[in-house]
Each structure stands twice: as C-alpha cells, then as structure tokens.
Coordinates of C-alpha atoms in Angstrom, one line a residue:
Chain A
M116 CA -20.2 -134.6 75.8
I117 CA -23.3 -136.7 76.2
V118 CA -25.3 -133.8 77.6
Q119 CA -24.3 -131.8 74.6
R120 CA -25.3 -134.4 72.1
L121 CA -28.6 -134.7 73.9
V122 CA -29.2 -131.0 73.7
V123 CA -28.4 -130.9 70.0
A124 CA -30.7 -133.9 69.4
V125 CA -33.5 -132.4 71.4
V126 CA -33.3 -129.0 69.7
A127 CA -33.1 -130.6 66.3
I128 CA -36.2 -132.8 66.9
F129 CA -38.0 -129.9 68.4
S130 CA -37.2 -127.8 65.3
L131 CA -38.6 -130.5 63.0
F132 CA -41.8 -130.7 65.1
F133 CA -42.0 -127.0 65.0
L134 CA -41.8 -127.1 61.2
Y135 CA -44.4 -129.8 60.8
V136 CA -47.0 -129.7 63.6
P137 CA -49.0 -126.8 62.1
S138 CA -49.0 -128.2 58.5
L139 CA -49.8 -131.8 59.6
S140 CA -52.7 -130.7 61.8
V141 CA -54.1 -128.8 58.8
V142 CA -53.7 -132.0 56.8
V143 CA -55.5 -134.1 59.5
F144 CA -58.4 -131.7 59.9
S145 CA -58.9 -131.5 56.1
V146 CA -60.4 -134.9 56.2
N147 CA -62.5 -134.3 59.3
Q148 CA -66.3 -134.4 58.9
A149 CA -66.9 -131.5 61.3
K150 CA -66.9 -128.0 60.1
Y151 CA -66.0 -126.3 63.3
G152 CA -63.8 -127.0 66.3
L153 CA -61.4 -129.7 67.4
V154 CA -63.9 -132.6 67.6
W155 CA -63.1 -135.5 65.4
K156 CA -66.4 -136.5 63.7
G157 CA -65.1 -139.1 61.4
F158 CA -63.2 -139.3 58.1
S159 CA -64.6 -137.6 55.0
W160 CA -63.5 -136.5 51.6
K161 CA -66.3 -134.0 51.4
W162 CA -64.2 -130.8 51.6
Y163 CA -62.1 -132.1 48.7
T164 CA -65.1 -132.9 46.5
S165 CA -66.6 -129.5 47.3
L166 CA -63.2 -128.0 46.2
F167 CA -63.3 -129.8 42.9
H168 CA -66.9 -128.6 42.2
N169 CA -66.0 -125.0 42.9
Q170 CA -65.5 -123.5 39.4
I171 CA -63.6 -120.5 40.8
I172 CA -61.0 -122.6 42.4
L173 CA -60.6 -124.6 39.2
D174 CA -60.2 -121.4 37.2
V175 CA -57.7 -120.1 39.6
A176 CA -55.6 -123.3 39.6
L177 CA -55.6 -123.1 35.8
N178 CA -54.4 -119.5 35.9
S179 CA -51.5 -120.6 38.2
L180 CA -50.6 -123.4 35.8
V181 CA -50.8 -121.3 32.6
V182 CA -48.7 -118.5 34.2
A183 CA -46.1 -121.0 35.5
V184 CA -45.8 -122.9 32.1
I185 CA -45.6 -119.8 29.9
S186 CA -43.3 -117.8 32.1
T187 CA -41.0 -120.8 32.7
A188 CA -40.7 -121.4 28.9
V189 CA -39.9 -117.7 28.3
A190 CA -37.5 -117.4 31.2
T191 CA -35.7 -120.7 30.4
L192 CA -35.2 -119.6 26.8
L193 CA -34.0 -116.1 27.6
G194 CA -32.0 -117.2 30.6
T195 CA -30.1 -119.9 28.8
A196 CA -29.2 -117.5 25.9
L197 CA -28.2 -114.8 28.5
A198 CA -26.0 -117.3 30.3
L199 CA -24.3 -118.4 27.1
G200 CA -23.9 -114.8 26.0
M201 CA -22.4 -113.7 29.2
D202 CA -20.1 -116.7 29.6
R203 CA -18.9 -117.6 26.2
F204 CA -17.9 -114.3 24.6
P205 CA -15.0 -112.0 25.2
W206 CA -16.6 -109.0 26.9
P207 CA -14.7 -106.1 28.4
K208 CA -14.4 -106.4 32.2
R209 CA -16.6 -103.4 33.0
L210 CA -19.4 -104.7 30.8
A211 CA -19.2 -108.2 32.3
A212 CA -19.4 -106.7 35.8
A213 CA -22.4 -104.5 34.9
M214 CA -24.3 -107.5 33.4
N215 CA -23.3 -109.6 36.5
F216 CA -24.8 -106.9 38.7
L217 CA -28.0 -106.7 36.7
V218 CA -28.5 -110.5 36.9
H219 CA -27.9 -110.6 40.6
L220 CA -30.2 -107.7 41.4
P221 CA -33.5 -109.7 41.7
V222 CA -31.8 -112.3 43.9
V223 CA -30.7 -109.8 46.6
T224 CA -33.5 -107.2 46.4
P225 CA -36.5 -107.9 48.6
D226 CA -39.4 -109.1 46.4
I227 CA -41.7 -106.3 47.5
I228 CA -39.4 -103.7 45.9
L229 CA -39.3 -105.6 42.6
A230 CA -43.1 -105.8 42.8
A231 CA -43.4 -102.0 43.4
A232 CA -41.1 -101.3 40.5
L233 CA -43.1 -103.6 38.2
V234 CA -46.3 -101.8 39.3
L235 CA -44.7 -98.5 38.3
C236 CA -43.5 -99.9 35.0
F237 CA -46.9 -101.3 34.1
S238 CA -48.7 -98.1 34.9
L239 CA -46.3 -96.1 32.7
L240 CA -46.7 -98.7 29.9
R241 CA -50.5 -98.4 30.3
Q242 CA -50.1 -94.7 29.4
L243 CA -48.0 -95.6 26.3
V244 CA -50.0 -98.6 25.2
P245 CA -53.8 -98.2 25.6
G246 CA -55.5 -101.4 26.7
F247 CA -52.5 -102.7 28.6
E248 CA -54.3 -103.8 31.7
M249 CA -53.3 -105.8 34.7
G250 CA -54.0 -109.4 33.8
L251 CA -52.3 -112.7 32.9
M252 CA -49.9 -110.7 30.7
T253 CA -48.5 -108.6 33.5
L254 CA -48.4 -111.6 35.8
I255 CA -46.3 -113.5 33.3
I256 CA -44.0 -110.5 32.7
G257 CA -43.5 -110.2 36.4
H258 CA -42.7 -113.8 36.9
V259 CA -40.3 -114.0 34.0
T260 CA -38.4 -111.0 35.4
F261 CA -37.3 -112.8 38.6
Q262 CA -37.2 -116.3 37.0
L263 CA -34.8 -115.0 34.4
S264 CA -32.0 -114.3 36.8
F265 CA -32.4 -117.6 38.6
V266 CA -32.3 -119.6 35.3
T267 CA -29.2 -117.5 34.2
L268 CA -27.4 -118.2 37.4
V269 CA -28.0 -121.9 37.4
V270 CA -27.1 -122.3 33.7
R271 CA -24.0 -120.2 34.2
S272 CA -22.8 -122.3 37.1
R273 CA -23.1 -125.4 34.8
L274 CA -21.2 -123.6 32.1
A275 CA -18.5 -122.7 34.5
A276 CA -18.3 -126.4 35.6
L277 CA -18.0 -127.5 31.9
G278 CA -15.0 -125.4 31.2
R279 CA -13.5 -125.1 27.8
D280 CA -11.6 -128.3 27.2
I281 CA -14.4 -130.1 25.4
D282 CA -14.9 -127.1 23.1
E283 CA -11.3 -127.0 22.3
A284 CA -11.3 -130.8 21.6
A285 CA -14.3 -130.4 19.3
R286 CA -12.5 -127.5 17.5
D287 CA -9.4 -129.7 17.0
L288 CA -11.7 -132.2 15.3
Y289 CA -12.9 -129.6 12.9
A290 CA -16.4 -129.0 14.4
S291 CA -18.2 -126.1 12.8
D292 CA -19.7 -123.4 15.0
F293 CA -23.2 -124.8 14.5
Y294 CA -22.1 -128.4 15.1
L295 CA -20.2 -127.3 18.2
F296 CA -23.2 -125.5 19.6
S297 CA -25.9 -128.0 18.8
R298 CA -24.0 -131.3 19.3
V299 CA -21.6 -130.4 22.1
T300 CA -22.5 -127.4 24.1
L301 CA -26.3 -127.8 24.3
P302 CA -26.4 -131.5 25.2
L303 CA -23.8 -131.0 27.9
L304 CA -25.7 -128.0 29.2
A305 CA -29.1 -129.7 29.2
P306 CA -29.0 -130.8 32.9
G307 CA -28.3 -127.2 33.9
I308 CA -31.1 -126.0 31.7
I309 CA -33.6 -128.5 33.1
A310 CA -32.5 -127.7 36.7
G311 CA -33.0 -124.0 35.9
A312 CA -36.4 -124.6 34.4
M313 CA -37.5 -126.7 37.4
L314 CA -36.4 -124.0 39.7
A315 CA -38.2 -121.3 37.6
F316 CA -41.4 -123.4 37.5
T317 CA -41.4 -123.9 41.3
L318 CA -40.7 -120.3 42.0
S319 CA -43.6 -119.2 39.8
L320 CA -46.1 -121.6 41.4
D321 CA -44.9 -120.6 44.8
D322 CA -44.7 -116.8 44.3
F323 CA -47.0 -114.7 46.3
I324 CA -45.7 -111.2 46.6
I325 CA -45.0 -110.3 43.0
S326 CA -48.3 -111.9 41.9
F327 CA -50.1 -110.0 44.6
F328 CA -49.0 -106.7 43.2
T329 CA -49.2 -107.5 39.5
H330 CA -52.3 -109.5 39.1
G331 CA -55.6 -108.2 37.7
P332 CA -59.1 -108.9 38.9
D333 CA -59.5 -111.8 36.5
S334 CA -56.0 -113.3 36.8
V335 CA -55.9 -114.5 40.4
T336 CA -53.5 -117.3 41.1
L337 CA -53.8 -120.0 43.8
P338 CA -51.7 -118.3 46.5
I339 CA -53.6 -115.0 46.1
Y340 CA -56.9 -116.8 46.2
L341 CA -55.8 -118.7 49.3
Y342 CA -54.7 -115.4 51.0
A343 CA -58.1 -113.8 50.2
S344 CA -60.1 -116.7 51.6
I345 CA -57.9 -116.9 54.7
R346 CA -58.7 -113.2 55.5
R347 CA -62.4 -114.3 55.6
G348 CA -61.6 -117.0 58.2
I349 CA -60.5 -120.5 58.9
S350 CA -62.5 -123.3 57.1
P351 CA -62.2 -126.9 56.2
E352 CA -62.1 -126.0 52.5
I353 CA -59.0 -124.0 53.0
H354 CA -57.5 -127.0 54.9
A355 CA -58.2 -129.1 51.9
L356 CA -56.7 -126.6 49.5
S357 CA -53.6 -126.1 51.6
T358 CA -53.2 -129.9 51.8
L359 CA -53.3 -130.2 48.0
I360 CA -50.8 -127.4 47.6
L361 CA -48.6 -129.2 50.2
L362 CA -48.9 -132.4 48.3
V363 CA -47.9 -130.8 45.0
T364 CA -44.8 -129.3 46.8
V365 CA -43.8 -132.7 48.1
F366 CA -44.2 -134.2 44.6
L367 CA -42.1 -131.5 43.0
V368 CA -39.4 -131.8 45.6
L369 CA -39.3 -135.6 45.1
L370 CA -39.2 -135.2 41.3
S371 CA -36.3 -132.8 41.3
E372 CA -34.5 -134.9 43.8
R373 CA -34.9 -137.8 41.3
L374 CA -33.7 -135.6 38.4
A375 CA -30.7 -134.4 40.4
R376 CA -29.7 -138.0 41.2
F377 CA -30.3 -139.0 37.5
R378 CA -28.1 -136.0 36.5
A379 CA -25.3 -137.1 38.9
G380 CA -25.4 -140.5 37.3
Chain B
M68 CA -33.3 -130.9 45.6
Y69 CA -31.5 -128.3 43.6
D70 CA -27.9 -128.9 44.3
L71 CA -27.1 -126.2 46.8
S72 CA -23.8 -125.5 45.3
E73 CA -25.6 -124.6 42.1
S74 CA -28.7 -122.8 43.3
T75 CA -27.6 -120.7 46.3
S76 CA -23.9 -120.2 46.3
P77 CA -23.6 -118.4 42.9
H78 CA -25.1 -115.3 44.5
V79 CA -22.1 -114.9 46.6
S80 CA -19.3 -116.7 44.9
V81 CA -19.5 -116.4 41.1
S82 CA -19.1 -112.7 40.9
S83 CA -15.9 -112.6 43.0
S84 CA -14.1 -115.7 42.0
R85 CA -14.5 -115.6 38.2
V86 CA -11.6 -114.5 36.1
N87 CA -12.6 -112.9 32.9
P88 CA -11.3 -115.4 30.3
A89 CA -10.7 -112.5 27.8
E90 CA -7.7 -111.5 30.0
M91 CA -6.0 -114.9 29.6
E92 CA -6.1 -115.1 25.8
P93 CA -3.2 -114.4 23.6
E94 CA -4.2 -111.8 21.1
F95 CA -3.0 -111.2 17.6
A96 CA -2.4 -107.7 16.2
S97 CA -5.0 -108.1 13.6
G98 CA -7.9 -108.3 16.0
L99 CA -7.9 -112.0 15.9
L100 CA -8.0 -114.1 19.0
T101 CA -8.1 -117.8 20.0
W102 CA -11.3 -118.4 21.8
Y103 CA -12.4 -121.8 23.0
G104 CA -10.1 -123.5 20.5
G105 CA -11.1 -121.5 17.5
I106 CA -9.6 -118.4 15.9
H107 CA -12.0 -115.6 15.6
R108 CA -12.2 -112.0 14.9
R109 CA -13.0 -110.2 18.1
R110 CA -15.7 -108.1 16.3
D111 CA -17.4 -111.2 15.0
L112 CA -17.5 -112.8 18.4
R113 CA -19.0 -109.8 20.0
M114 CA -21.6 -109.5 17.3
R115 CA -22.6 -113.1 17.9
G116 CA -22.5 -112.6 21.6
T117 CA -24.8 -109.6 21.4
L118 CA -27.3 -111.8 19.6
F119 CA -27.3 -114.1 22.6
L120 CA -27.5 -111.4 25.1
S121 CA -29.9 -109.0 23.5
L122 CA -33.4 -110.4 24.4
G123 CA -32.5 -111.2 28.0
L124 CA -30.7 -108.0 28.7
L125 CA -33.5 -106.0 27.0
W126 CA -36.0 -107.7 29.3
L127 CA -34.0 -107.0 32.4
F128 CA -33.4 -103.5 31.4
V129 CA -37.1 -102.7 30.6
F130 CA -38.7 -104.6 33.5
L131 CA -36.0 -104.4 36.1
A132 CA -33.3 -101.7 35.7
L133 CA -35.6 -98.9 34.4
P134 CA -38.4 -99.4 36.9
T135 CA -36.1 -99.8 39.9
T136 CA -34.4 -96.5 38.9
G137 CA -37.9 -95.1 38.3
L138 CA -38.7 -95.8 42.0
I139 CA -36.1 -93.2 42.9
F140 CA -37.8 -90.5 40.8
L141 CA -41.2 -91.7 42.0
S142 CA -40.2 -91.1 45.6
L143 CA -39.5 -87.5 44.7
A144 CA -42.9 -87.0 43.1
S145 CA -46.2 -86.2 44.9
R146 CA -49.7 -87.6 45.0
G147 CA -52.8 -85.8 43.7
N148 CA -56.1 -86.1 45.5
F149 CA -57.2 -89.1 43.5
G150 CA -54.1 -91.1 43.8
D151 CA -52.7 -89.6 40.5
L152 CA -49.1 -88.7 40.2
H153 CA -47.7 -85.2 40.1
W154 CA -44.1 -85.2 38.8
T155 CA -43.0 -82.3 40.9
W156 CA -39.7 -82.7 42.6
T157 CA -40.1 -82.6 46.4
L158 CA -38.5 -84.3 49.4
D159 CA -41.9 -84.3 51.2
N160 CA -42.1 -88.1 51.2
Y161 CA -38.8 -88.5 53.0
R162 CA -39.8 -85.7 55.4
R163 CA -43.0 -87.6 56.1
L164 CA -41.0 -90.8 56.6
L165 CA -38.9 -89.1 59.2
G166 CA -42.1 -88.1 61.1
F167 CA -42.6 -84.5 60.0
G168 CA -46.3 -84.3 59.1
L169 CA -49.1 -81.8 59.1
F170 CA -49.6 -82.1 62.8
G171 CA -46.0 -81.8 64.0
W172 CA -43.5 -84.6 64.6
S173 CA -44.5 -88.1 65.3
P174 CA -42.2 -91.2 65.3
D175 CA -44.8 -93.6 63.8
Y176 CA -43.0 -94.4 60.6
L177 CA -39.6 -94.5 62.3
V178 CA -41.0 -97.0 64.8
I179 CA -42.1 -99.2 62.0
L180 CA -38.7 -99.0 60.4
A181 CA -37.0 -99.8 63.7
R182 CA -39.4 -102.7 64.3
S183 CA -38.7 -104.1 60.8
L184 CA -35.0 -104.1 61.6
W185 CA -35.7 -105.6 65.0
V186 CA -37.9 -108.4 63.7
G187 CA -35.5 -109.2 60.9
L188 CA -32.6 -109.4 63.4
V189 CA -34.4 -111.5 66.0
T190 CA -35.8 -113.9 63.4
T191 CA -32.3 -114.3 62.0
V192 CA -30.7 -114.9 65.4
L193 CA -33.4 -117.5 66.4
C194 CA -33.0 -119.2 63.0
V195 CA -29.2 -119.5 63.6
L196 CA -29.8 -120.8 67.1
L197 CA -32.1 -123.5 65.9
G198 CA -30.4 -124.1 62.6
Y199 CA -27.0 -125.1 64.0
P200 CA -28.3 -127.9 66.2
L201 CA -30.7 -129.1 63.5
T202 CA -28.1 -129.3 60.7
F203 CA -25.5 -130.7 63.1
F204 CA -27.9 -133.4 64.0
I205 CA -28.7 -134.2 60.4
A206 CA -25.1 -134.3 59.4
T207 CA -24.2 -136.7 62.1
R208 CA -26.8 -139.3 61.2
G209 CA -26.2 -142.3 58.9
P210 CA -26.6 -141.7 55.1
R211 CA -30.1 -143.1 55.0
W212 CA -31.5 -141.0 57.8
R213 CA -29.6 -138.0 56.5
T214 CA -31.4 -138.1 53.1
W215 CA -34.8 -138.3 54.8
L216 CA -34.2 -135.7 57.3
L217 CA -32.8 -133.3 54.7
F218 CA -35.9 -134.0 52.7
L219 CA -38.0 -133.0 55.7
V220 CA -36.2 -129.6 55.7
M221 CA -36.6 -129.2 51.9
I222 CA -40.4 -129.5 51.9
P223 CA -41.1 -126.5 54.1
F224 CA -38.4 -124.6 52.1
W225 CA -40.6 -125.0 49.0
T226 CA -44.0 -124.8 50.7
N227 CA -45.9 -121.7 49.9
I228 CA -45.6 -119.1 52.5
V229 CA -49.4 -118.4 52.6
V230 CA -50.1 -122.1 53.3
R231 CA -47.6 -122.1 56.1
A232 CA -48.9 -118.9 57.7
Y233 CA -52.4 -120.4 57.5
A234 CA -51.2 -123.5 59.3
W235 CA -50.1 -121.3 62.2
L236 CA -53.3 -119.4 62.1
F237 CA -55.1 -122.7 62.5
I238 CA -53.0 -124.2 65.2
L239 CA -53.2 -121.0 67.3
S240 CA -57.0 -120.7 66.9
P241 CA -59.1 -120.6 70.1
A242 CA -60.4 -124.2 69.9
L243 CA -57.0 -125.9 69.8
P244 CA -54.7 -126.8 72.7
P245 CA -52.1 -124.0 72.5
A246 CA -54.6 -121.3 72.9
R247 CA -56.5 -123.3 75.6
I248 CA -53.4 -123.8 77.6
A249 CA -52.5 -120.1 77.4
A250 CA -56.0 -119.2 78.4
F251 CA -55.8 -121.7 81.3
F252 CA -52.8 -119.9 82.7
N253 CA -54.5 -116.6 82.1
F254 CA -52.1 -115.3 79.5
I255 CA -55.1 -114.5 77.2
P256 CA -58.8 -114.3 77.9
P257 CA -60.6 -117.7 77.3
G258 CA -62.1 -118.2 73.9
T259 CA -59.6 -116.0 72.1
A260 CA -56.8 -117.0 69.7
L261 CA -53.1 -116.6 70.2
F262 CA -52.9 -114.3 67.2
P263 CA -52.6 -111.4 66.4
G264 CA -49.5 -110.6 68.4
S265 CA -45.8 -110.9 68.7
V266 CA -45.7 -114.5 69.8
A267 CA -47.7 -115.6 66.7
T268 CA -45.5 -113.3 64.5
F269 CA -42.2 -114.8 65.7
L270 CA -43.5 -118.3 65.5
G271 CA -44.6 -117.7 61.9
M272 CA -41.4 -115.9 61.0
V273 CA -39.0 -118.4 62.5
S274 CA -40.8 -121.4 61.0
T275 CA -40.9 -119.7 57.6
F276 CA -37.2 -118.9 57.5
L277 CA -35.6 -121.8 59.4
P278 CA -35.3 -123.9 56.2
F279 CA -33.7 -120.9 54.5
M280 CA -31.1 -120.9 57.2
A281 CA -30.7 -124.6 57.6
L282 CA -30.2 -125.7 54.0
P283 CA -27.2 -123.4 53.2
L284 CA -25.8 -124.1 56.7
Y285 CA -26.1 -127.8 56.0
A286 CA -24.1 -127.5 52.8
S287 CA -21.3 -126.1 54.9
I288 CA -21.6 -128.5 57.9
E289 CA -21.6 -131.5 55.6
R290 CA -18.1 -130.5 54.5
L291 CA -16.9 -129.9 58.0
D292 CA -13.5 -131.4 58.9
W293 CA -14.5 -133.6 61.8
E294 CA -11.0 -134.6 62.7
L295 CA -10.3 -130.9 63.5
L296 CA -13.2 -131.2 66.0
E297 CA -11.7 -134.2 67.6
A298 CA -8.3 -132.5 67.8
A299 CA -9.8 -129.5 69.5
R300 CA -11.5 -131.9 72.0
D301 CA -8.2 -133.7 72.6
L302 CA -6.7 -130.4 73.5
Y303 CA -9.4 -129.8 76.1
A304 CA -11.3 -127.1 74.3
S305 CA -14.6 -126.3 75.8
S306 CA -17.8 -126.7 73.7
V307 CA -17.9 -122.9 73.3
Q308 CA -14.3 -122.8 72.2
V309 CA -14.9 -125.6 69.7
F310 CA -17.8 -123.8 68.2
H311 CA -16.0 -120.6 68.1
W312 CA -12.7 -121.7 66.7
V313 CA -13.5 -124.8 64.7
I314 CA -17.1 -124.9 63.6
L315 CA -17.9 -121.2 63.0
P316 CA -14.9 -120.5 60.7
Q317 CA -15.6 -123.5 58.6
T318 CA -19.3 -122.9 58.3
R319 CA -19.2 -119.2 57.7
P320 CA -19.9 -119.4 53.9
G321 CA -23.2 -121.3 54.6
L322 CA -24.0 -119.0 57.5
T323 CA -23.6 -116.0 55.3
V324 CA -25.9 -117.3 52.6
G325 CA -28.4 -118.3 55.3
V326 CA -28.3 -114.9 56.9
I327 CA -28.8 -113.2 53.6
L328 CA -31.7 -115.5 52.7
T329 CA -33.3 -114.9 56.1
F330 CA -32.6 -111.3 57.1
I331 CA -33.5 -109.5 53.8
P332 CA -36.9 -111.2 53.2
A333 CA -37.7 -111.3 56.9
M334 CA -37.4 -107.5 57.2
A335 CA -39.5 -107.0 54.1
M336 CA -42.1 -109.6 55.2
F337 CA -45.8 -108.7 54.9
V338 CA -47.7 -112.0 54.6
V339 CA -46.9 -113.4 58.0
T340 CA -47.1 -110.1 59.8
D341 CA -50.4 -109.3 58.1
L342 CA -52.0 -112.7 58.9
L343 CA -50.4 -113.3 62.3
G344 CA -49.2 -110.0 63.6
G345 CA -52.3 -107.8 63.2
S346 CA -52.1 -104.0 62.8
R347 CA -50.0 -103.5 65.9
Y348 CA -47.2 -105.5 64.4
M349 CA -46.9 -103.7 61.1
L350 CA -43.6 -103.9 59.3
I351 CA -42.3 -101.8 56.5
G352 CA -43.5 -104.5 54.0
N353 CA -47.1 -104.0 55.2
L354 CA -46.7 -100.2 54.9
I355 CA -45.4 -100.5 51.3
Q356 CA -48.2 -102.9 50.4
N357 CA -50.7 -100.4 51.8
Q358 CA -49.3 -97.5 49.8
F359 CA -49.5 -99.5 46.6
G360 CA -52.8 -101.0 47.5
Q361 CA -55.7 -99.3 49.3
G362 CA -53.6 -96.2 50.2
R363 CA -52.7 -95.4 46.6
D364 CA -49.9 -93.2 47.6
W365 CA -47.2 -94.5 45.3
P366 CA -44.6 -91.8 45.8
F367 CA -44.6 -92.4 49.6
G368 CA -44.5 -96.2 48.8
A369 CA -41.5 -95.6 46.6
A370 CA -39.7 -93.7 49.4
L371 CA -40.4 -96.6 51.7
C372 CA -38.9 -99.0 49.2
L373 CA -35.8 -96.9 49.1
A374 CA -35.7 -96.9 52.9
L375 CA -36.0 -100.7 52.9
M376 CA -33.2 -100.9 50.4
A377 CA -31.1 -98.7 52.8
L378 CA -31.9 -100.9 55.8
T379 CA -30.9 -104.0 53.8
M380 CA -27.6 -102.4 53.0
V381 CA -27.0 -101.3 56.6
G382 CA -27.8 -104.8 57.8
L383 CA -25.5 -106.5 55.4
I384 CA -22.7 -104.1 55.8
S385 CA -22.8 -104.4 59.6
Y386 CA -22.8 -108.2 59.3
R387 CA -19.8 -107.9 57.0
R388 CA -18.0 -105.6 59.4
G389 CA -18.0 -108.4 61.9
G390 CA -21.3 -108.3 63.7
V391 CA -20.8 -112.0 64.3
R392 CA -17.0 -112.1 64.2
P393 CA -15.0 -112.4 67.5

C-alpha cells in the first residue's frame, strides 16, 4: 500500500519535472548574458531588448494578433448562430445528424488533412478569382474553419444545459420572439459564447499546422517564424521569444480560469 | 481552464445522447406545433432556423466539406512536370504508396505508414502509463494543491507545440548535461547532441501529448467512487485487480477522450518529428508536408491524406473493439 503510493507519487512528480524542465531551462537561459553554452555569465535583458528592436518580429507578432482577433470575431458570430440554428429549431433527424457530423469533422480529423484540403480549396479559388493569393485572408479563412466547430460545440453544450423551461416561462409571460431572444436567450448564453470565443482565440494564436500550410510570404505568424528560426539553430533570441510566448500562455490560462470561476458564481 | 465537461466531452457524448426535441412535440394537423412554449407554424420555424444556420453551414460546406471531398478526387489525379495538376483518373498514387514504383517494388512508404502507426501507439501507451499516476496523484491531494497541480498540467496543454519542441532541442543540445552524460557512457560521440533520433522523438512526443491524456483522465478520476476502491481493498483485491475492476471501468470515458486526443494527432505529427526526429524518423505527416511543400506533388499528398484517414479509422475501431478491454 505504502510502496504503491510512493510509486504513484514518484511517477507523478517525475512527469511534472519531465513537462517543465525543458521549458524552464529555456526561460533561465533567456536571461543569460552568454550567447553560447551552458556557462552562466550573469543576468541580462539584452536578448529581450534586441527582440523588441527587431521590426520583423514585431510585424509577425502583429500578424498573429490580427489573425486571431478577426478570425475569433467571425468564428464566434457564425458559431453562435450555427449552434442556435442547430439546437433551437425542429429539424428532421437525418438533417440534424448530417449537420452534427459536419461540425464534428474538424475535431476528429488530423489538422494536417484539413490543412491539405484548404490548400486545394484556395488553389481552386485562385483559378476562379484572380488575385486571390495566399496571405492574411487565407490564414483567417483557415483559422475560422476549425474555430467555427469548437465555438459551435461549446455554445451548444451551454444551450443543452439551459434547457427549455426558461423559454417556456418567458412565453407564458407573453414575451415576443425578439424579446425572448435578446433579453432571455442571449444573456443566458453569454458565458458559453465568451468561453467559446476564448477557446477560439487561444486556438488561433497557438495554431501551427494550418497556418504553416495556408500562410503567404508576407503573412507569417509567430509560431511559423519561430519554427523557421529554430531550423537555423539554437539562439538566446529564440529563448527569449519562447519565454514570452510561454508567459502569454500562462496569462491566458489564468484569465480563463478566472472567467470560469466568475461564470460558476 | 475551459470546463472539461464543456470543451472535450461534447465530441463523444453530444451526438449520441441527444434526443431530437422534434420527436417529443405534440403536433397539430394544421402544421402547427408547440415549440419552446410558443405555437408556431413548422414552416416558419424552419425558415427562421435556416437564417441562423445559413452562413455557418455555407462556410463549413465551402471550406471544409467540399475540399475534403476534393482530396479524394485529387488523389486520383496526376502531377505534371512543373507541379501542375492533370485531372486524369488514375490509381498511380495509391500504387506508389504501396511501393510499386519505376524501379520495382520497395517498401519505403509502407515503412513510413507502419512507423506512424507505431509511434502513435507507443506515444499513447506511454502517456497512459504516466497519465494515470499523475492524475491519481493530483486527485488525492487537498483542494489547494489540486488547483495548483492541475494548473501545472494546463499550461503545457496550451503551450505552443513549436515552443515545446524547441525546449527539448535545447535541453538535448551538446553542451547541456543530458548529452554530456550520454557521451560519457559512450552512447553518442562526445560533442554531439541527443537529437535527431528515436529517444528525442519519443521524449518530445510524450511530453507534448501527456497533458492531452492527463486532463480528460483527470475529469474522470475526479469523479471516481473512492468507497468502491476501499471496498475492493477490504475484499483483498490486489492492486492490479483494483485497477482492472474498479478504476479502469470508471475512468473509461476520460481514457477514451485522452486516447483520441493523443493517438490521432500523434500519428499525424510532423513538427516534433521534423525538429527532433530527423529524416530517419519520418512520419506520414512529414511526408504529406513534403508533398504539399517542396515536393509539390499534391495528388500523392492527397493519397497520403486518405491513407492517414484510413489509419486513424483502423486505430479507433480496434480501440473500440476492445484493444484495452479485458
């Protein structure tokens, strides 16, 4: 019994170490004065300052942000409407099943297949619409396509949790269609919509595979830039950039944790 | 962060457990029905519903359903000399996949397919082996510790995969202790890194997917009936028996989500294998990326995509058929 507990504890702590030792060592070495090697030459912010003076990195970070904001806005809008449309109207069973399948498709297909499909789609569109080049536009379309189903699924689970009692009560009190929708359904749904939007935003910032396939030469995002620089070798600037991305991740996780707690009351 | 019951479980549960509300409504002969407390004409409701659905469905249709179907046709096309497409129907791409090339038969591509399956499988098994103790440990701490430990699992869950692969690249580089120790014991020549290779690949893969296994698993273990565990102990069940008859059946929903979230992307992985595995550890994901990138052989890439789809199905079906069941 005790041996067993010990084994569980040891494996668990080992797993956490295993998850954190590489990232933490990158963080530590990002503030090291030395450019090469393991030697600690003293604390320095210089890699961070050189990062913030690098116009390319600033542009790339801006690209990431623009894509994330626009695609999240579009996906949240479309996804919420889609969730409402699927859940709140009397569709025949077959149609409901087909829509369900379509929405689940991006969740279970490997990203790389979606990416390949999008590449094909864009090349066909290019033949139909001249001037449709790989760029921010294609990147945003690609992101919305997978975000859409995640938003829809999150909002739908909230809709399912709401049930229909409140709608019926509102009807009994002579609420009009518009009043019911804007004053009852939407406010109750808001936490689900916010959670969906947060998820979509994080997924967009985090995405590598689909961006890698659908970006153009002047629409590089942070993960793609990072990947390209890593292929050129290890450097303290990459340490610094990785550390910043890590910090943004920690911030987003904390933020949505807070939101979730706020939501729960 | 995102409530797990909301963000991960719908994939598996919503589709099966939902009853279509249209079935339960009393209907009047005139095409009227009561719907969420109001009386509506069915036709009106459907018109309004179509408005809600139209944009989203159109989007998914144009950018998801059509292109995915398009991949099937693309896999039957062939490539011109400059990477252009010839829409002639041929099975050449599949023949090539099976190893029949210009210079006779070679198993190169089949080896890559088998390796993808193998890497996906081993990664999943290792993640399960580490994931159970980890989540069990977290679930048995006090509420304060639990929150923090869970937070520690969530951060890598959301950390960019390129960042995490890079961290391994760094820690395995020649100047740092792991590579030095390995060189000291003559596993590798001194002054070289521990990548590219299988060790680096599996380290990267397991650390990438462990959170994807652990979080759904935790959602199940948190709801475990601990009294049942004690009862089993009182009846002199061995630890293996307790796991098999008490823990496993209760945590199967979480395990299933974890396996899906691990196995499918692990098999299709190309970032980790590209950075840490090197050319000798090529998976089907790397091959697809090559065909759509430098190789510019889209039809063959599409055939590979369909092969990957087939592998995914095979994996999931064999899991369902009781790969892990007694």
